[in-house]
Coordinates of C-alpha atoms (C1' of nucleotides) in Angstrom, one line a residue:
Chain P
M17 CA 32.5 -0.1 2.0
K18 CA 31.6 0.6 -1.5
A19 CA 28.4 2.5 -2.4
V20 CA 25.9 0.3 -4.2
E21 CA 23.0 1.6 -6.2
T22 CA 20.4 -1.0 -5.5
G23 CA 19.3 -3.8 -3.4
P24 CA 20.1 -7.5 -3.7
P25 CA 22.7 -9.1 -1.5
L26 CA 26.2 -8.9 -3.1
G27 CA 27.1 -12.2 -4.6
C28 CA 23.5 -13.0 -5.2
A29 CA 23.7 -12.1 -8.9
A30 CA 26.8 -14.3 -9.3
V31 CA 25.0 -17.2 -7.8
M32 CA 21.9 -16.7 -10.0
L33 CA 24.1 -16.4 -13.1
G34 CA 25.6 -19.7 -12.3
V35 CA 22.2 -21.3 -12.0
F36 CA 21.2 -19.7 -15.3
R37 CA 24.3 -21.1 -17.0
A38 CA 23.7 -24.5 -15.6
A39 CA 20.1 -24.4 -16.8
L40 CA 21.2 -23.5 -20.3
Q41 CA 23.8 -26.2 -20.5
E42 CA 21.4 -28.8 -19.2
Q43 CA 19.1 -27.9 -22.1
H44 CA 22.0 -28.0 -24.5
Q45 CA 21.5 -24.3 -25.2
P46 CA 24.5 -22.1 -25.8
V47 CA 25.7 -19.7 -23.1
T48 CA 26.2 -16.5 -25.0
Q49 CA 27.7 -13.2 -23.9
Q50 CA 24.3 -11.5 -24.5
R51 CA 22.4 -13.9 -22.4
E52 CA 24.8 -13.6 -19.6
A53 CA 24.8 -9.8 -19.8
I54 CA 21.0 -9.6 -19.9
A55 CA 20.6 -12.0 -17.0
Q56 CA 23.3 -10.2 -15.0
A57 CA 21.6 -6.8 -15.6
L58 CA 18.4 -8.2 -14.2
F59 CA 20.0 -10.0 -11.3
E60 CA 22.1 -7.0 -10.3
S61 CA 19.3 -4.5 -10.3
G62 CA 17.0 -6.8 -8.4
R63 CA 14.1 -4.6 -9.3
H64 CA 11.2 -4.5 -11.8
L65 CA 12.8 -3.8 -15.1
S66 CA 11.3 -3.4 -18.6
A67 CA 12.9 -4.7 -21.7
E68 CA 13.8 -1.1 -22.6
D69 CA 15.3 -0.6 -19.1
I70 CA 17.7 -3.5 -19.8
V71 CA 18.7 -2.3 -23.2
E72 CA 19.5 1.1 -21.7
K73 CA 21.3 -0.4 -18.8
L74 CA 23.5 -2.5 -21.0
R75 CA 24.1 0.4 -23.4
E76 CA 25.3 2.5 -20.5
G77 CA 27.7 -0.3 -19.6
G78 CA 29.1 -0.2 -23.1
E79 CA 27.5 -3.5 -24.2
S80 CA 25.2 -3.4 -27.2
V81 CA 22.3 -5.9 -27.4
G82 CA 19.3 -6.0 -29.7
K83 CA 15.9 -5.5 -28.2
A84 CA 14.7 -8.8 -29.7
T85 CA 17.5 -10.7 -27.9
V86 CA 16.4 -9.1 -24.7
Y87 CA 12.9 -10.3 -25.1
R88 CA 14.0 -13.7 -26.1
T89 CA 16.3 -14.0 -23.2
L90 CA 13.7 -12.7 -20.7
N91 CA 11.3 -15.4 -21.9
L92 CA 14.1 -17.9 -21.4
L93 CA 14.6 -16.7 -17.9
V94 CA 10.9 -17.0 -17.1
Q95 CA 10.8 -20.5 -18.6
V96 CA 13.6 -21.8 -16.3
G97 CA 12.0 -20.0 -13.4
L98 CA 14.7 -17.5 -12.7
A99 CA 12.5 -14.5 -13.5
V100 CA 8.9 -13.5 -13.2
E101 CA 6.8 -11.3 -15.4
H102 CA 4.8 -8.4 -14.0
D103 CA 2.1 -6.2 -15.5
F104 CA 1.6 -3.0 -13.6
D105 CA -0.8 -1.6 -16.2
E106 CA 1.7 0.6 -17.8
G107 CA 1.2 -0.7 -21.3
F108 CA 4.3 -2.9 -21.1
R109 CA 5.7 -5.7 -19.0
R110 CA 8.4 -5.7 -16.3
Y111 CA 10.6 -8.5 -15.2
E112 CA 12.1 -9.3 -11.9
M113 CA 14.6 -11.8 -10.6
S114 CA 12.8 -14.8 -9.0
A115 CA 14.6 -15.8 -5.9
G116 CA 12.9 -19.2 -6.1
P117 CA 10.7 -19.8 -3.0
S118 CA 10.9 -16.3 -1.6
R119 CA 7.5 -15.1 -2.7
H120 CA 6.4 -11.5 -2.3
D121 CA 3.5 -9.4 -3.6
H122 CA 2.8 -5.8 -4.5
L123 CA 0.8 -2.7 -3.5
I124 CA 0.5 -0.3 -6.4
C125 CA -0.5 3.4 -6.1
T126 CA -2.8 4.2 -9.0
S127 CA -2.0 7.9 -8.5
C128 CA 1.7 8.2 -8.3
G129 CA 2.6 4.8 -9.5
V130 CA 4.8 3.8 -6.6
V131 CA 5.1 0.0 -6.1
V132 CA 5.6 -1.4 -2.6
E133 CA 6.5 -5.0 -1.9
F134 CA 5.3 -7.0 1.0
Q135 CA 5.8 -10.5 2.2
R136 CA 3.3 -12.4 4.4
S137 CA 3.4 -16.1 5.0
E138 CA -0.4 -15.9 5.5
V139 CA -0.7 -15.2 1.8
D140 CA 1.4 -18.3 0.9
D141 CA -0.7 -20.4 3.2
L142 CA -4.0 -19.1 2.0
M143 CA -3.2 -19.4 -1.7
G144 CA -1.8 -22.9 -1.2
E145 CA -5.0 -23.9 0.5
I146 CA -7.1 -22.5 -2.2
A147 CA -5.1 -24.1 -5.0
E148 CA -5.4 -27.4 -3.2
A149 CA -9.1 -27.1 -2.7
H150 CA -9.5 -26.7 -6.5
G151 CA -7.0 -29.4 -7.4
F152 CA -4.8 -26.9 -9.1
H153 CA -1.0 -27.3 -9.2
V154 CA -0.1 -23.6 -8.9
L155 CA 3.3 -22.5 -10.1
T156 CA 3.2 -18.7 -9.8
R157 CA 0.9 -16.1 -8.5
Q158 CA 0.1 -12.4 -9.0
V159 CA -1.3 -10.7 -6.0
K160 CA -1.6 -7.0 -6.6
L161 CA -3.5 -4.4 -4.5
Y162 CA -4.4 -1.2 -6.4
G163 CA -5.3 2.0 -4.6
L164 CA -3.8 5.1 -3.1
C165 CA -0.6 5.2 -1.2
P166 CA -0.6 7.0 2.2
T167 CA 0.7 10.2 0.6
C168 CA -1.7 10.3 -2.3
D169 CA -4.6 9.3 0.0
E170 CA -3.9 12.2 2.2
A171 CA -3.7 14.5 -0.7
A172 CA -7.0 13.2 -2.0
D173 CA -8.6 13.8 1.4
A174 CA -7.3 17.3 1.5
D175 CA -8.8 17.9 -1.9
L176 CA -12.2 16.6 -0.8
T177 CA -12.1 18.7 2.4
R178 CA -11.3 21.8 0.4
A179 CA -14.1 21.1 -2.0
G180 CA -16.5 20.5 0.9
L181 CA -15.6 23.7 2.6
R182 CA -15.8 25.8 -0.6
Chain E
M23 CA -38.3 -22.1 -18.9
K24 CA -36.2 -20.4 -21.5
A25 CA -32.7 -21.6 -22.2
V26 CA -30.1 -19.0 -21.2
E27 CA -26.5 -19.1 -22.5
T28 CA -24.7 -17.8 -19.5
G29 CA -24.7 -16.9 -15.9
P30 CA -25.8 -13.8 -14.1
P31 CA -29.3 -13.7 -12.4
L32 CA -32.0 -12.6 -14.8
G33 CA -32.8 -8.9 -14.2
C34 CA -29.3 -8.2 -13.0
A35 CA -28.3 -6.8 -16.3
A36 CA -31.3 -4.5 -16.2
V37 CA -30.5 -3.2 -12.8
M38 CA -26.8 -2.6 -13.7
L39 CA -27.9 -0.8 -16.8
G40 CA -30.0 1.5 -14.7
V41 CA -27.0 2.2 -12.5
F42 CA -24.9 3.0 -15.5
R43 CA -27.5 5.4 -16.9
A44 CA -27.8 7.1 -13.6
A45 CA -24.0 7.4 -13.3
L46 CA -23.8 9.0 -16.8
Q47 CA -26.6 11.5 -16.1
E48 CA -25.0 12.4 -12.8
Q49 CA -21.8 13.3 -14.7
H50 CA -23.9 15.1 -17.4
Q51 CA -22.8 12.6 -20.0
P52 CA -25.2 11.6 -22.8
V53 CA -26.8 8.1 -22.6
T54 CA -26.3 6.9 -26.1
Q55 CA -27.6 3.7 -27.8
Q56 CA -24.1 2.5 -28.2
R57 CA -23.1 2.9 -24.6
E58 CA -26.3 1.1 -23.5
A59 CA -25.7 -1.7 -26.0
I60 CA -22.1 -2.2 -25.0
A61 CA -22.9 -2.1 -21.2
Q62 CA -25.8 -4.5 -21.7
A63 CA -23.6 -6.9 -23.7
L64 CA -21.1 -7.0 -20.8
F65 CA -23.8 -7.3 -18.1
E66 CA -25.8 -10.0 -19.9
S67 CA -22.8 -12.2 -20.5
G68 CA -21.5 -11.8 -17.0
R69 CA -18.1 -13.2 -18.1
H70 CA -14.7 -12.0 -19.1
L71 CA -15.1 -10.4 -22.5
S72 CA -12.5 -8.7 -24.7
A73 CA -13.3 -5.6 -26.7
E74 CA -13.4 -7.8 -29.8
D75 CA -15.8 -10.2 -28.1
I76 CA -18.2 -7.3 -27.5
V77 CA -17.9 -6.0 -31.1
E78 CA -18.8 -9.5 -32.4
K79 CA -21.6 -10.1 -29.9
L80 CA -23.2 -6.8 -30.9
R81 CA -22.7 -7.5 -34.6
E82 CA -24.5 -10.8 -34.2
G83 CA -27.3 -8.9 -32.5
G84 CA -27.6 -6.7 -35.6
E85 CA -26.1 -3.7 -33.9
S86 CA -23.0 -2.1 -35.4
V87 CA -20.6 -0.3 -33.1
G88 CA -17.0 0.9 -33.7
K89 CA -14.2 -0.7 -31.9
A90 CA -13.0 2.7 -30.6
T91 CA -16.4 3.3 -29.0
V92 CA -16.2 -0.1 -27.3
Y93 CA -12.9 0.8 -25.8
R94 CA -14.1 4.3 -24.8
T95 CA -17.2 2.9 -23.2
L96 CA -15.3 0.1 -21.4
N97 CA -13.0 2.7 -19.9
L98 CA -16.1 4.6 -18.8
L99 CA -17.5 1.6 -17.1
V100 CA -14.3 1.0 -15.3
Q101 CA -14.2 4.6 -14.2
V102 CA -17.6 4.5 -12.6
G103 CA -16.8 1.1 -11.0
L104 CA -19.3 -1.0 -12.9
A105 CA -16.6 -3.1 -14.7
V106 CA -13.2 -4.4 -13.9
E107 CA -10.2 -5.0 -16.2
H108 CA -8.4 -8.3 -16.3
D109 CA -5.2 -9.3 -17.9
F110 CA -4.8 -13.1 -18.3
D111 CA -1.6 -12.8 -20.3
E112 CA -3.2 -13.3 -23.6
G113 CA -1.9 -10.2 -25.2
F114 CA -5.1 -8.3 -24.8
R115 CA -7.4 -7.2 -21.9
R116 CA -10.7 -8.6 -20.8
Y117 CA -13.5 -6.9 -19.0
E118 CA -16.0 -8.1 -16.5
M119 CA -19.1 -6.7 -14.8
S120 CA -18.2 -5.6 -11.3
A121 CA -21.0 -6.5 -8.9
G122 CA -19.7 -3.9 -6.5
P123 CA -18.7 -5.5 -3.2
S124 CA -18.8 -9.1 -4.4
R125 CA -15.1 -9.8 -4.8
H126 CA -13.8 -12.9 -6.4
D127 CA -10.5 -14.0 -7.7
H128 CA -9.1 -16.4 -10.4
L129 CA -7.2 -19.6 -11.0
I130 CA -5.7 -19.7 -14.5
C131 CA -4.4 -22.8 -16.2
T132 CA -1.3 -22.0 -18.1
S133 CA -1.7 -25.1 -20.3
C134 CA -5.4 -25.1 -21.5
G135 CA -6.2 -21.5 -20.5
V136 CA -9.3 -22.3 -18.5
V137 CA -10.2 -19.6 -15.9
V138 CA -11.8 -20.7 -12.6
E139 CA -13.3 -18.2 -10.2
F140 CA -13.3 -18.5 -6.5
Q141 CA -14.5 -16.5 -3.6
R142 CA -13.0 -16.6 -0.1
S143 CA -13.8 -14.2 2.6
E144 CA -10.3 -14.9 4.0
V145 CA -8.8 -13.3 1.0
D146 CA -10.8 -10.1 1.6
D147 CA -9.8 -10.1 5.3
L148 CA -6.1 -10.7 4.6
M149 CA -5.8 -8.2 1.9
G150 CA -7.7 -5.6 3.9
E151 CA -5.3 -6.2 6.8
I152 CA -2.3 -5.9 4.6
A153 CA -3.5 -2.7 3.0
E154 CA -4.2 -1.2 6.4
A155 CA -0.8 -2.2 7.7
H156 CA 0.8 -0.2 4.8
G157 CA -1.5 2.7 5.0
F158 CA -2.9 2.1 1.5
H159 CA -6.4 2.9 0.6
V160 CA -7.0 -0.1 -1.7
L161 CA -9.7 0.2 -4.3
T162 CA -9.3 -3.0 -6.4
R163 CA -7.1 -6.0 -6.4
Q164 CA -5.9 -8.7 -8.8
V165 CA -5.3 -12.1 -7.2
K166 CA -4.4 -14.6 -9.8
L167 CA -3.0 -18.1 -9.3
Y168 CA -1.2 -19.5 -12.4
G169 CA -0.6 -23.2 -12.8
L170 CA -2.1 -26.5 -14.1
C171 CA -5.7 -27.3 -13.7
P172 CA -6.5 -30.8 -12.4
T173 CA -7.0 -32.2 -16.0
C174 CA -3.7 -30.8 -17.4
D175 CA -1.8 -31.7 -14.2
E176 CA -2.9 -35.3 -14.6
A177 CA -1.9 -35.2 -18.3
A178 CA 1.5 -33.8 -17.4
D179 CA 1.9 -36.5 -14.7
A180 CA 1.1 -39.2 -17.2
D181 CA 3.6 -37.8 -19.6
L182 CA 6.3 -37.8 -17.0
T183 CA 5.5 -41.4 -16.0
R184 CA 5.7 -42.5 -19.6
A185 CA 9.0 -40.7 -20.0
G186 CA 10.3 -42.4 -16.8
L187 CA 9.3 -45.8 -18.0
R188 CA 10.7 -45.5 -21.5
Chain O
dA28 C1' -29.0 24.7 -31.6
dT29 C1' -25.0 23.2 -29.0
dC30 C1' -21.9 20.1 -27.3
dG31 C1' -19.5 16.1 -27.6
dC32 C1' -20.0 11.2 -28.9
dT33 C1' -19.5 8.0 -32.8
dG34 C1' -17.1 5.7 -36.5
dC35 C1' -13.6 5.2 -39.7
dA36 C1' -9.0 4.8 -40.5
dA37 C1' -4.5 6.0 -39.5
dA38 C1' -1.2 6.4 -35.8
dC39 C1' 1.0 4.4 -31.9
dG40 C1' 3.9 1.4 -29.1
dG41 C1' 5.3 -2.8 -27.1
dT42 C1' 6.3 -7.4 -28.7
dT43 C1' 7.3 -10.9 -32.3
dT44 C1' 9.3 -12.6 -36.5
dG45 C1' 12.2 -13.3 -41.0
dC46 C1' 16.5 -13.5 -42.6
dA47 C1' 21.6 -12.9 -43.3
dG48 C1' 25.8 -13.3 -40.8
dG49 C1' 28.4 -14.6 -36.9
dA50 C1' 29.3 -17.0 -32.4
dC51 C1' 29.2 -21.1 -29.4
dA52 C1' 29.7 -26.2 -28.8
Chain R
dT19 C1' 32.2 -27.3 -38.8
dG20 C1' 27.4 -27.2 -38.1
dT21 C1' 23.8 -25.4 -35.6
dC22 C1' 21.3 -21.8 -33.9
dC23 C1' 21.7 -17.3 -31.7
dT24 C1' 22.0 -12.4 -32.7
dG25 C1' 20.6 -8.0 -34.6
dC26 C1' 18.3 -5.2 -37.7
dA27 C1' 14.1 -3.9 -39.4
dA28 C1' 9.7 -4.9 -40.8
dA29 C1' 5.5 -7.1 -39.4
dC30 C1' 2.1 -7.7 -35.9
dC31 C1' -1.8 -6.5 -33.1
dG32 C1' -4.3 -4.5 -29.4
dT33 C1' -5.3 0.1 -28.2
dT34 C1' -5.6 5.1 -28.9
dT35 C1' -6.4 9.3 -31.5
dG36 C1' -7.9 12.9 -35.3
dC37 C1' -11.5 14.5 -37.6
dA38 C1' -16.0 15.0 -40.0
dG39 C1' -20.8 14.2 -39.1
dC40 C1' -24.7 13.0 -36.5
dG41 C1' -27.3 12.2 -32.1
dA42 C1' -28.4 13.4 -27.3
dT43 C1' -29.7 17.1 -24.3

DNA sequence: ATCGCTGCAAACGGTTTGCAGGACA
DNA sequence: TGTCCTGCAAACCGTTTGCAGCGAT
């Protein structure tokens, strides 16, 4: 078995790429090498990538794409629903493959910056109910919990204790 | 009874201002006219204001403050927990008075941009439970539902119907 | 009187845009 | 072959920063 860097099921990227190609053709938009490369980079990583991350990833792979094209393609991916935009308060945006109906949300540590994903059907249910109650037709959501991860929380506690004992 | 532009209970701004002053003094930070004016502008409006909004609001009131000071003071307010930062994907940030424990969340229309607030104790409960399950010490959260408001949803439906009948 | 906040303007950095040339349909 | 996507670089814009001077403590 081959070692793989990161997460998504093998073959998933290929399927997503097919969907992307189909979506482009349906809108009479050209399927260019750059668009495929950018989409593939995002799908293969399966994580939260910045535009810069993608430029770098592709450069490492020997492909050269302009930053502007990366932004344009990412917007395209968001439009057709194959990617979602995230803002983790870093001063720039990150993008992530959107596996359609599989919704998940994030816990973000404001101290060390670690991002933990979680998935709870109760969130889907509750948000759906709220949207309905307000007559909104919700397409996407951003549920982010900011605070201290267990490690940083413990460290902060230790600091406080030390200060208290001083 | 006097006509009032916007929302928060009268006197609320004054109380919040007092808390801000106390917080500054506690940290041995000077209570300047600018800081008071900026905080008051935010507290009185009670809505989601951008830094630019505040500069304008103060200029209208005859007070002149630098944009840099507005940003610095807003960060100060966030640090002491009297304001929260919002990002509604407009390319800039908005700030809102934080009434401490009274948490509320937002529905955002991606078509007309209207922002609707809602408050549901179930959200507090669920988020608290999730944070606990992951050992996170959550301080703030961002729960945003993006989609079409009733008006825009209806308009979109009408468009689709028209297209279908063409 | 001292410390550090303010304000102006320039710097900064992520994102967008204009335009000449080349790739897809 | 025509359209429009790409890539470079400059423009853009919200935010941050450096520095001289004044205000709060």
